[in-house]
Tab-separated table of C-alpha atoms in Angstrom:
chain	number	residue	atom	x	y	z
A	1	UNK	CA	0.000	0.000	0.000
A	2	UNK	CA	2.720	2.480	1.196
A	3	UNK	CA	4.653	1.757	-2.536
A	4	UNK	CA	1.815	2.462	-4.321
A	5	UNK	CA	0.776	5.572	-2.489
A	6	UNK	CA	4.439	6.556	-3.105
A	7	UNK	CA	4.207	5.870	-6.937
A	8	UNK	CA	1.076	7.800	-7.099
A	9	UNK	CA	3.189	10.495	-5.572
A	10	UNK	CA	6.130	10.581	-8.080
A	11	UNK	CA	3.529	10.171	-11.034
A	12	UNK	CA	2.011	13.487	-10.002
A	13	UNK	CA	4.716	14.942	-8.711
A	14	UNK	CA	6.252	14.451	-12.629
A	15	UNK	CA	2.948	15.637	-13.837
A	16	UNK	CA	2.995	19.018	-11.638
A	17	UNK	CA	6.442	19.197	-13.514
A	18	UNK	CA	5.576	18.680	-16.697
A	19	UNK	CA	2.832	21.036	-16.535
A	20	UNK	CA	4.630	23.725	-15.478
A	21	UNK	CA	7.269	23.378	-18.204
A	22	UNK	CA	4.521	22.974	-21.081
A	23	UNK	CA	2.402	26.240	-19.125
A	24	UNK	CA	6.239	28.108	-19.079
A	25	UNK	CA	7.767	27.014	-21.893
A	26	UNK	CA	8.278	30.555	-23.331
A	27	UNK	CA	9.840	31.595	-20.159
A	28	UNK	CA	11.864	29.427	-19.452
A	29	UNK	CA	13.519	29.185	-22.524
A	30	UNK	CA	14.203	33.067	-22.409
A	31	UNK	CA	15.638	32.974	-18.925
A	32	UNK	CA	18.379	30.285	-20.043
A	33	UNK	CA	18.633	32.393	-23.000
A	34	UNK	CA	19.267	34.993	-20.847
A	35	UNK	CA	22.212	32.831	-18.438
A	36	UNK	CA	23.731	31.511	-21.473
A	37	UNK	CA	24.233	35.288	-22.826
A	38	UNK	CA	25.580	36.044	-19.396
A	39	UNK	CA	28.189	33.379	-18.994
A	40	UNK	CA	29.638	33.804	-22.763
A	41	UNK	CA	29.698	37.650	-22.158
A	42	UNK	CA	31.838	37.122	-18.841
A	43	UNK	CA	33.849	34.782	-20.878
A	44	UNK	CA	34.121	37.220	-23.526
A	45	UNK	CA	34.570	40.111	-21.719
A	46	UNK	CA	37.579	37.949	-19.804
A	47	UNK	CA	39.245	37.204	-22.996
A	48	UNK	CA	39.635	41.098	-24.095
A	49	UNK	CA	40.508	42.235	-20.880
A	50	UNK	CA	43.440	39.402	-21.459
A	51	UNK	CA	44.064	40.340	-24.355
A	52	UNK	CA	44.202	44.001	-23.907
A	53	UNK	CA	46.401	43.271	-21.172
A	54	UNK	CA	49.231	41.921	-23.375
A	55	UNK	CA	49.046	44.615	-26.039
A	56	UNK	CA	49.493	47.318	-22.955
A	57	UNK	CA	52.468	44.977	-21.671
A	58	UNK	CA	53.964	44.846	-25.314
A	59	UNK	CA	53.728	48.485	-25.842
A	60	UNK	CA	54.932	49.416	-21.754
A	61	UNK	CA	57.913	47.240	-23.065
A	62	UNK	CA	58.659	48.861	-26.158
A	63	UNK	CA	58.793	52.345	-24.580
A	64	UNK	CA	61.663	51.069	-22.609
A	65	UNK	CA	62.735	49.638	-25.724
A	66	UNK	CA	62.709	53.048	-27.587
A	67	UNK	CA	64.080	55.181	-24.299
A	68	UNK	CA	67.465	53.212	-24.602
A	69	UNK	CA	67.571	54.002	-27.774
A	70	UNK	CA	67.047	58.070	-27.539
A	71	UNK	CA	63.586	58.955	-28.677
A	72	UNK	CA	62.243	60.346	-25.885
A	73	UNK	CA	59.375	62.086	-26.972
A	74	UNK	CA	58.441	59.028	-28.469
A	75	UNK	CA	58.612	57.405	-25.080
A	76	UNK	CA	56.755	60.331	-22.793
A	77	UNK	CA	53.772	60.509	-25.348
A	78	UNK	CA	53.156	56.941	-25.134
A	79	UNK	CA	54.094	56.038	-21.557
A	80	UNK	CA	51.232	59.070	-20.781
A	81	UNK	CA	48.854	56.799	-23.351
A	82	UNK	CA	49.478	53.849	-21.008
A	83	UNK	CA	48.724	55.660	-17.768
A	84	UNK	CA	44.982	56.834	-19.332
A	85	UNK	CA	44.710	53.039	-20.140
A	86	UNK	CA	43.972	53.137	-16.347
A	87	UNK	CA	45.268	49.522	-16.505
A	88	UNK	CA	45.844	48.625	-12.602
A	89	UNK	CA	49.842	47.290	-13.265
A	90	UNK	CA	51.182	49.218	-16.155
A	91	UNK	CA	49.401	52.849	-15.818
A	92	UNK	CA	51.274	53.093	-12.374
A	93	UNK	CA	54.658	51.762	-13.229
A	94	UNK	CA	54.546	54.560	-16.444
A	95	UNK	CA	54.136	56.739	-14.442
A	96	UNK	CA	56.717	55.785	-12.089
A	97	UNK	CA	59.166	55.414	-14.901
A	98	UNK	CA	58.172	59.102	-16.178
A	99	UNK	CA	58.941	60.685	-12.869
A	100	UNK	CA	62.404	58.555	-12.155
A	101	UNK	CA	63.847	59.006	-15.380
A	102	UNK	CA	62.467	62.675	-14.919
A	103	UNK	CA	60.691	62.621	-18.605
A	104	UNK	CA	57.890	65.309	-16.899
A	105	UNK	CA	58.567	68.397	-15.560
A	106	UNK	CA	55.176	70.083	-14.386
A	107	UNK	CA	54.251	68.995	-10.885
A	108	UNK	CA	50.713	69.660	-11.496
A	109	UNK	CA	50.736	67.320	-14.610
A	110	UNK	CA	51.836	64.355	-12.409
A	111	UNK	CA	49.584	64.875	-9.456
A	112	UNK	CA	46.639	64.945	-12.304
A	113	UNK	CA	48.412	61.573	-13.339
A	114	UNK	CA	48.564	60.126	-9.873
A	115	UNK	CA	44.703	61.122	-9.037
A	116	UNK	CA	43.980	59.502	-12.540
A	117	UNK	CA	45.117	56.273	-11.414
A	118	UNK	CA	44.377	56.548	-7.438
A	119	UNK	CA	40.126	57.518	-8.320
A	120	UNK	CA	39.912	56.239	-11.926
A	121	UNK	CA	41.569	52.865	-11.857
A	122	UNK	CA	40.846	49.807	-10.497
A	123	UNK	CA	43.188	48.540	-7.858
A	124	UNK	CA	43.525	46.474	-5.068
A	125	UNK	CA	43.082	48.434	-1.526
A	126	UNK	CA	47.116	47.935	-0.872
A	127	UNK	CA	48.145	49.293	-4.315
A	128	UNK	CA	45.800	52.319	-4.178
A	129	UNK	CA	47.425	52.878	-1.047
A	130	UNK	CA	50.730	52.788	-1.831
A	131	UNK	CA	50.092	55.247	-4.280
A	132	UNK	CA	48.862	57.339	-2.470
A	133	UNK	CA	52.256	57.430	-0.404
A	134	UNK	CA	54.056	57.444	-3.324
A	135	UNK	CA	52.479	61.055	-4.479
A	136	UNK	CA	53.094	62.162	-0.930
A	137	UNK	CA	56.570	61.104	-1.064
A	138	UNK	CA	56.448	62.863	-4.526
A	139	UNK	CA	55.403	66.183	-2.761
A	140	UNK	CA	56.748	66.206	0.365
A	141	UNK	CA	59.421	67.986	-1.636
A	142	UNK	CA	57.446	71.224	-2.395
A	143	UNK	CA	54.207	71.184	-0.943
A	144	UNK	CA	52.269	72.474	2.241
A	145	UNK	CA	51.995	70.729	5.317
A	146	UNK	CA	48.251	70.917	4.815
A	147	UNK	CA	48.901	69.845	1.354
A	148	UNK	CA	50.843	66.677	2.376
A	149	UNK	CA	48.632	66.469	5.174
A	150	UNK	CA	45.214	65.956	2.870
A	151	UNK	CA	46.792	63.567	0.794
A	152	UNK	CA	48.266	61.219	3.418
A	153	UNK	CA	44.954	61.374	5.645
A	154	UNK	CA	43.389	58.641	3.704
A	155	UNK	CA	46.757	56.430	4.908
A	156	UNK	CA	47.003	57.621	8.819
A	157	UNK	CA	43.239	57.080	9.544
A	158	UNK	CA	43.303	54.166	8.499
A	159	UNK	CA	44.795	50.396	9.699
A	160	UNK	CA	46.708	49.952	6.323
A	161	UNK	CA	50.199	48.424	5.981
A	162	UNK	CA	51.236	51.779	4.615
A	163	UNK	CA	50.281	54.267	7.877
A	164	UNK	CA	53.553	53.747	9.456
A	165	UNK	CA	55.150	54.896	6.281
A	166	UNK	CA	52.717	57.838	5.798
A	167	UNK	CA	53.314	58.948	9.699
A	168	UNK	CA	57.020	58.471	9.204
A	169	UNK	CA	56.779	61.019	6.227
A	170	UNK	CA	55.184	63.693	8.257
A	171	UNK	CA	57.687	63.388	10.971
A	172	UNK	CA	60.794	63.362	8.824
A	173	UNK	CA	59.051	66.715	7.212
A	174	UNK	CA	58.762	68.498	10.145
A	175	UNK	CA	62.000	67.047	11.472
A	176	UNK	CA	63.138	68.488	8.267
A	177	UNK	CA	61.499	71.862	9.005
A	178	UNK	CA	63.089	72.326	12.020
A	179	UNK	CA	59.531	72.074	13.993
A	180	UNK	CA	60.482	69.263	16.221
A	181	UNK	CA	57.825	69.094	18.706
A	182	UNK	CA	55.562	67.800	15.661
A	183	UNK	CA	58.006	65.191	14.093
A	184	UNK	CA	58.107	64.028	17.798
A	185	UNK	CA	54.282	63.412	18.023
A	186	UNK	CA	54.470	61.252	14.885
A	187	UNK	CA	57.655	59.508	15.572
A	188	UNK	CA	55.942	58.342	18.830
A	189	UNK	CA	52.543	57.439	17.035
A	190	UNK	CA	54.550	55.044	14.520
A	191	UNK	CA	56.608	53.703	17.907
A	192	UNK	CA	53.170	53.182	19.670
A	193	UNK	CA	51.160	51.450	16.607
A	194	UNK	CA	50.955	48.080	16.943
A	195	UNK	CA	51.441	46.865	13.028
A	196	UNK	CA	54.416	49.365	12.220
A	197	UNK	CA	56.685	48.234	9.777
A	198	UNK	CA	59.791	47.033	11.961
A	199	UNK	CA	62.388	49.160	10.294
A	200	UNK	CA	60.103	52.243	10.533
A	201	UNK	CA	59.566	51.582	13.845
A	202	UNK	CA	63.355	50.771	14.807
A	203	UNK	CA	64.402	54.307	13.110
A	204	UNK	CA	61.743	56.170	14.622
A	205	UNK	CA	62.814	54.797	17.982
A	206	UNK	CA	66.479	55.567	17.273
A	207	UNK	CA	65.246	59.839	16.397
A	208	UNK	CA	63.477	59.719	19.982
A	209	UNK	CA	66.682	58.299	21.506
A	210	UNK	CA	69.030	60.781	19.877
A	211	UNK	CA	66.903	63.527	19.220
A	212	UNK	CA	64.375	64.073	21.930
A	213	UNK	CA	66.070	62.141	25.368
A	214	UNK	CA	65.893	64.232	28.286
């Protein structure tokens, strides 16, 4: 009795099925349509990325290719092309090779660069934040202390690898300044944070010994 009762069960159980494919044929067929669409455009979209990916690499390498060999303009106009690629590992190392190799001379042209890449591109959290340090480190030269303040905010509020670094930059620029009370405060923020960087930490420790012992 209890088999039969279970056949019964699985017969209409198929039927309920059945029905509602044959009542939802239409729709059903559109929303695989629709997944099938999905997954090749993914798969597509993967393949240009890829793709676009080596033809940046190939033409990143060349421009090394053509600054060893003298043509500089050459190499500036397309190293800036690379860097409005806003491709996450070759539009910052352009523009790192522009500023090393000094190829650009306006200030303001390379902090538009850096905030191109920093709010335009897409990176990982730890590589947006190192450049973000990197165009402090880039200003620290010239700019403000409210300046280099603003732009390393993002770095000492928050827990990132990189906020020993960016409170180590403040205090070497006021230790630099000659205003030593404030390099002190920092110094003793990156000696008093628990995830310093140890070498940061061990050189911050050595300016309080030397600089600031009683």
């Amino acid at each position: 009795m209890d088999q039969d009762i279970e056949i019964i069960d699985k017969i209409t159980r198929y039927e309920k099925i059945k029905n509602f494919v044959l009542q939802n044929k239409k729709k059903l067929i559109f929303i695989c349509a629709i997944v099938l669409f999905t997954i090749f455009g993914l798969f597509l979209k993967q393949e240009i990325e890829k793709k676009n990916k080596i033809k940046i690499a190939n033409r990143y390498n060349d421009a090394l290719i053509e600054f060893n060999l003298g043509k500089k303009d050459l190499v500036i106009l397309e190293l800036k092309k690379i860097i409005e690629e806003k491709d996450s590992g070759y539009s910052p190392l352009a523009l790192y090779f522009l500023i090393d190799n000094k190829l650009i001379t306006s200030n303001e042209e390379i902090n538009n660069f850096f905030d191109l890449i920093i709010n335009d591109t897409k990176l990982d959290k730890d590589m947006k934040n190192l450049l973000i340090y990197k165009k402090a480190l880039f200003n620290s030269e010239y700019t403000s202390e409210n300046n280099l303040l603003t732009i390393l905010n993002p770095l000492i509020n928050s827990e990132s690898i990189w906020k020993s670094h960016a409170l180590y930059l403040m205090a070497e620029y006021f230790y630099s300044k000659g205003e030593k009370q404030k390099s002190r405060e920092f110094y003793l923020q990156i000696i008093g944070l628990k995830n310093s960087d140890q070498n940061i930490k061990i050189e911050a420790q050595k300016r309080i010994n030397r600089d600031y012992s009683d």
